[in-house]
């Protein structure tokens, strides 16, 4: 999970408030992972944080507000992964880096559980759904840009459907991540190698690329 930025210019009171807010969010993560969104109450989160319910409400006015905050944390962390991928000029290397980093991130047990909870809650609550869909769109758009560069430099197939191919790649990575999450998020080497091979055969214009 992403930690909130701690500005060195904060006053002691502001720093204390930020630390308390961080504590609440981290406690919410613990409760949501153990019990799920719907089974967790504000009282559960306050107890986990060691504070009163009233103190918690000074920072978040509802459990929904906490869930939305967590969804934004996830979006920030994935944005950082995308930024790192975009720094790689060569499309094949960029795709390899993204596939490995996104797989490792998504297979972490906490991230895997929260992602499933976010997806389910997004279908019930439009406000949470907007944050969830915005994060997904960010991932798809970045992958689309990378694939377009790959096509332009002759590395990727020219007949790729740039509306669907990025989604298919993300779906494939996430499926492997979810399967691996119960095993402490450890990705077997043979599974990672098979993922690489599938991506090669699906994307590359000349078959498997030795650099992948």
Tab-separated table of C-alpha atoms in Angstrom:
chain	number	residue	atom	x	y	z
A	1	UNK	CA	0.000	0.000	0.000
A	2	UNK	CA	1.012	3.624	-0.483
A	3	UNK	CA	1.893	5.821	2.459
A	4	UNK	CA	0.599	9.367	2.479
A	5	UNK	CA	3.286	11.956	1.869
A	6	UNK	CA	4.659	13.570	4.984
A	7	UNK	CA	5.540	17.181	4.317
A	8	UNK	CA	8.515	18.349	6.389
A	9	UNK	CA	6.895	21.802	6.622
A	10	UNK	CA	3.874	20.518	8.553
A	11	UNK	CA	3.231	21.977	11.989
A	12	UNK	CA	3.390	19.547	14.936
A	13	UNK	CA	-0.420	19.533	15.067
A	14	UNK	CA	-0.736	18.857	11.341
A	15	UNK	CA	1.879	16.106	11.536
A	16	UNK	CA	0.035	14.479	14.437
A	17	UNK	CA	-3.228	14.626	12.503
A	18	UNK	CA	-1.616	13.081	9.432
A	19	UNK	CA	-0.070	10.300	11.486
A	20	UNK	CA	-3.460	9.571	13.057
A	21	UNK	CA	-5.071	9.510	9.621
A	22	UNK	CA	-2.400	7.065	8.412
A	23	UNK	CA	-3.020	4.866	11.436
A	24	UNK	CA	-6.751	4.763	10.686
A	25	UNK	CA	-6.204	3.833	7.049
A	26	UNK	CA	-3.710	1.098	7.954
A	27	UNK	CA	-6.148	-0.257	10.547
A	28	UNK	CA	-8.905	-0.240	7.948
A	29	UNK	CA	-6.673	-2.301	5.642
A	30	UNK	CA	-6.140	-4.872	8.401
A	31	UNK	CA	-9.859	-5.146	9.084
A	32	UNK	CA	-10.939	-5.198	5.444
A	33	UNK	CA	-8.438	-7.948	4.590
A	34	UNK	CA	-9.519	-10.082	7.551
A	35	UNK	CA	-13.265	-9.471	7.404
A	36	UNK	CA	-14.163	-7.844	4.093
A	37	UNK	CA	-15.690	-4.427	3.512
A	38	UNK	CA	-19.242	-5.261	4.528
A	39	UNK	CA	-18.383	-7.299	7.600
A	40	UNK	CA	-16.161	-4.547	8.981
A	41	UNK	CA	-17.704	-1.779	11.074
A	42	UNK	CA	-16.336	1.641	11.951
A	43	UNK	CA	-16.101	0.401	15.529
A	44	UNK	CA	-13.882	-2.500	14.364
A	45	UNK	CA	-11.515	-0.085	12.637
A	46	UNK	CA	-11.379	2.259	15.621
A	47	UNK	CA	-10.641	-0.654	17.963
A	48	UNK	CA	-7.869	-1.903	15.679
A	49	UNK	CA	-6.369	1.590	15.627
A	50	UNK	CA	-6.677	1.967	19.410
A	51	UNK	CA	-8.756	5.148	19.169
A	52	UNK	CA	-12.333	6.154	19.858
A	53	UNK	CA	-15.037	6.072	17.220
A	54	UNK	CA	-15.437	9.831	17.643
A	55	UNK	CA	-11.757	10.373	16.948
A	56	UNK	CA	-12.019	8.290	13.794
A	57	UNK	CA	-14.944	10.391	12.573
A	58	UNK	CA	-12.767	13.496	12.929
A	59	UNK	CA	-10.792	12.152	9.964
A	60	UNK	CA	-13.304	10.100	7.931
A	61	UNK	CA	-17.044	10.667	8.019
A	62	UNK	CA	-17.983	7.147	6.891
A	63	UNK	CA	-16.661	3.713	6.026
A	64	UNK	CA	-17.284	4.572	2.369
A	65	UNK	CA	-14.895	7.512	2.681
A	66	UNK	CA	-12.236	5.125	3.980
A	67	UNK	CA	-12.789	2.707	1.099
A	68	UNK	CA	-12.504	5.549	-1.415
A	69	UNK	CA	-9.270	6.680	0.259
A	70	UNK	CA	-7.863	3.164	-0.094
A	71	UNK	CA	-8.891	3.052	-3.743
A	72	UNK	CA	-6.996	6.298	-4.282
A	73	UNK	CA	-3.923	4.878	-2.549
A	74	UNK	CA	-4.032	1.938	-4.951
A	75	UNK	CA	-4.383	4.313	-7.893
A	76	UNK	CA	-1.333	6.309	-6.757
A	77	UNK	CA	0.818	3.195	-6.422
A	78	UNK	CA	-0.207	1.872	-9.837
A	79	UNK	CA	0.465	5.291	-11.323
A	80	UNK	CA	4.038	5.039	-10.013
A	81	UNK	CA	4.406	1.640	-11.715
A	82	UNK	CA	3.174	3.166	-14.981
A	83	UNK	CA	5.582	6.095	-14.724
A	84	UNK	CA	8.485	3.680	-14.328
A	85	UNK	CA	7.299	1.681	-17.347
A	86	UNK	CA	6.955	4.806	-19.484
A	87	UNK	CA	10.582	5.690	-18.764
A	88	UNK	CA	11.678	2.571	-20.663
A	89	UNK	CA	12.091	3.729	-24.262
A	90	UNK	CA	12.114	0.278	-25.870
A	91	UNK	CA	8.599	-1.307	-25.996
A	92	UNK	CA	9.674	-4.919	-25.427
A	93	UNK	CA	11.659	-3.993	-22.322
A	94	UNK	CA	8.847	-1.750	-21.123
A	95	UNK	CA	6.296	-4.533	-21.447
A	96	UNK	CA	8.544	-7.027	-19.676
A	97	UNK	CA	9.118	-4.623	-16.811
A	98	UNK	CA	5.422	-3.846	-16.466
A	99	UNK	CA	4.395	-7.515	-16.615
A	100	UNK	CA	6.801	-8.488	-13.842
A	101	UNK	CA	6.196	-5.494	-11.579
A	102	UNK	CA	2.399	-5.532	-11.978
A	103	UNK	CA	2.341	-9.299	-11.407
A	104	UNK	CA	4.366	-8.981	-8.203
A	105	UNK	CA	2.223	-6.086	-6.984
A	106	UNK	CA	-1.096	-7.771	-7.761
A	107	UNK	CA	-0.106	-11.109	-6.218
A	108	UNK	CA	0.741	-9.641	-2.811
A	109	UNK	CA	-1.983	-11.141	-0.574
A	110	UNK	CA	-3.149	-7.800	0.825
A	111	UNK	CA	-3.349	-6.209	-2.625
A	112	UNK	CA	-5.091	-9.255	-4.090
A	113	UNK	CA	-7.779	-9.296	-1.393
A	114	UNK	CA	-8.380	-5.554	-1.576
A	115	UNK	CA	-8.577	-5.642	-5.380
A	116	UNK	CA	-11.332	-8.248	-5.199
A	117	UNK	CA	-13.156	-6.209	-2.569
A	118	UNK	CA	-12.828	-3.044	-4.671
A	119	UNK	CA	-14.190	-4.803	-7.753
A	120	UNK	CA	-17.197	-6.138	-5.868
A	121	UNK	CA	-17.890	-2.832	-4.129
A	122	UNK	CA	-17.528	-0.891	-7.370
A	123	UNK	CA	-20.526	-2.790	-8.730
A	124	UNK	CA	-22.623	-1.663	-5.746
A	125	UNK	CA	-21.463	1.912	-5.253
A	126	UNK	CA	-21.032	4.330	-8.147
A	127	UNK	CA	-18.668	6.663	-6.278
A	128	UNK	CA	-16.287	3.823	-5.464
A	129	UNK	CA	-16.882	2.463	-8.954
A	130	UNK	CA	-15.728	5.747	-10.484
A	131	UNK	CA	-12.366	5.571	-8.674
A	132	UNK	CA	-11.959	1.879	-9.528
A	133	UNK	CA	-12.805	2.390	-13.213
A	134	UNK	CA	-10.561	5.446	-13.418
A	135	UNK	CA	-7.618	3.383	-12.161
A	136	UNK	CA	-8.402	0.633	-14.640
A	137	UNK	CA	-8.650	3.128	-17.497
A	138	UNK	CA	-5.254	4.557	-16.517
A	139	UNK	CA	-3.665	1.110	-16.775
A	140	UNK	CA	-5.365	0.333	-20.087
A	141	UNK	CA	-4.391	3.667	-21.634
A	142	UNK	CA	-0.742	3.285	-20.632
A	143	UNK	CA	-0.621	-0.257	-22.035
A	144	UNK	CA	-2.280	0.982	-25.215
A	145	UNK	CA	0.395	3.650	-25.673
A	146	UNK	CA	3.141	1.074	-25.184
A	147	UNK	CA	1.558	-1.299	-27.725
A	148	UNK	CA	1.161	1.508	-30.233
A	149	UNK	CA	4.874	2.305	-29.921
A	150	UNK	CA	5.638	-1.383	-30.367
A	151	UNK	CA	3.627	-1.484	-33.589
A	152	UNK	CA	5.231	1.683	-34.919
A	153	UNK	CA	8.762	0.334	-34.433
A	154	UNK	CA	7.889	-3.049	-35.945
A	155	UNK	CA	8.146	-5.142	-32.766
A	156	UNK	CA	4.436	-5.841	-32.191
A	157	UNK	CA	1.804	-7.233	-34.549
A	158	UNK	CA	0.185	-4.597	-36.744
A	159	UNK	CA	-3.229	-6.267	-36.444
A	160	UNK	CA	-3.468	-5.879	-32.660
A	161	UNK	CA	-6.819	-4.483	-31.550
A	162	UNK	CA	-5.631	-1.585	-29.414
A	163	UNK	CA	-8.998	-1.321	-27.676
A	164	UNK	CA	-9.044	-4.935	-26.503
A	165	UNK	CA	-5.419	-6.137	-26.437
A	166	UNK	CA	-4.382	-4.000	-23.419
A	167	UNK	CA	-7.342	-5.313	-21.428
A	168	UNK	CA	-6.522	-8.900	-22.352
A	169	UNK	CA	-2.924	-8.498	-21.185
A	170	UNK	CA	-4.029	-7.000	-17.864
A	171	UNK	CA	-6.611	-9.760	-17.402
A	172	UNK	CA	-3.969	-12.413	-17.982
A	173	UNK	CA	-1.536	-10.912	-15.471
A	174	UNK	CA	-4.223	-10.412	-12.834
A	175	UNK	CA	-5.532	-13.968	-13.243
A	176	UNK	CA	-2.079	-15.399	-12.511
A	177	UNK	CA	-1.654	-12.982	-9.598
A	178	UNK	CA	-4.934	-14.039	-7.976
A	179	UNK	CA	-4.065	-17.697	-8.382
A	180	UNK	CA	-0.736	-17.103	-6.653
A	181	UNK	CA	-1.996	-14.861	-3.832
A	182	UNK	CA	-3.006	-17.737	-1.498
A	183	UNK	CA	0.609	-18.980	-1.666
A	184	UNK	CA	1.893	-15.749	-0.077
A	185	UNK	CA	2.009	-14.165	-3.514
A	186	UNK	CA	4.986	-16.232	-4.614
A	187	UNK	CA	5.007	-16.667	-8.386
A	188	UNK	CA	6.544	-20.000	-9.482
A	189	UNK	CA	9.343	-19.487	-12.002
A	190	UNK	CA	7.633	-21.798	-14.493
A	191	UNK	CA	4.401	-19.760	-14.232
A	192	UNK	CA	6.239	-16.490	-14.828
A	193	UNK	CA	8.065	-18.020	-17.790
A	194	UNK	CA	4.782	-19.235	-19.268
A	195	UNK	CA	3.275	-15.760	-18.877
A	196	UNK	CA	6.229	-14.292	-20.775
A	197	UNK	CA	5.836	-16.880	-23.531
A	198	UNK	CA	2.106	-16.218	-23.907
A	199	UNK	CA	2.722	-12.485	-24.188
A	200	UNK	CA	5.450	-13.062	-26.754
A	201	UNK	CA	3.267	-15.236	-28.948
A	202	UNK	CA	0.311	-12.879	-28.641
A	203	UNK	CA	2.069	-9.574	-29.234
A	204	UNK	CA	5.243	-9.977	-31.210
A	205	UNK	CA	5.346	-9.720	-34.975
A	206	UNK	CA	8.163	-12.237	-35.418
A	207	UNK	CA	7.205	-14.775	-32.745
A	208	UNK	CA	9.013	-15.073	-29.385
A	209	UNK	CA	11.526	-12.293	-28.854
A	210	UNK	CA	14.807	-13.447	-27.266
A	211	UNK	CA	15.024	-10.226	-25.281
A	212	UNK	CA	11.847	-10.954	-23.300
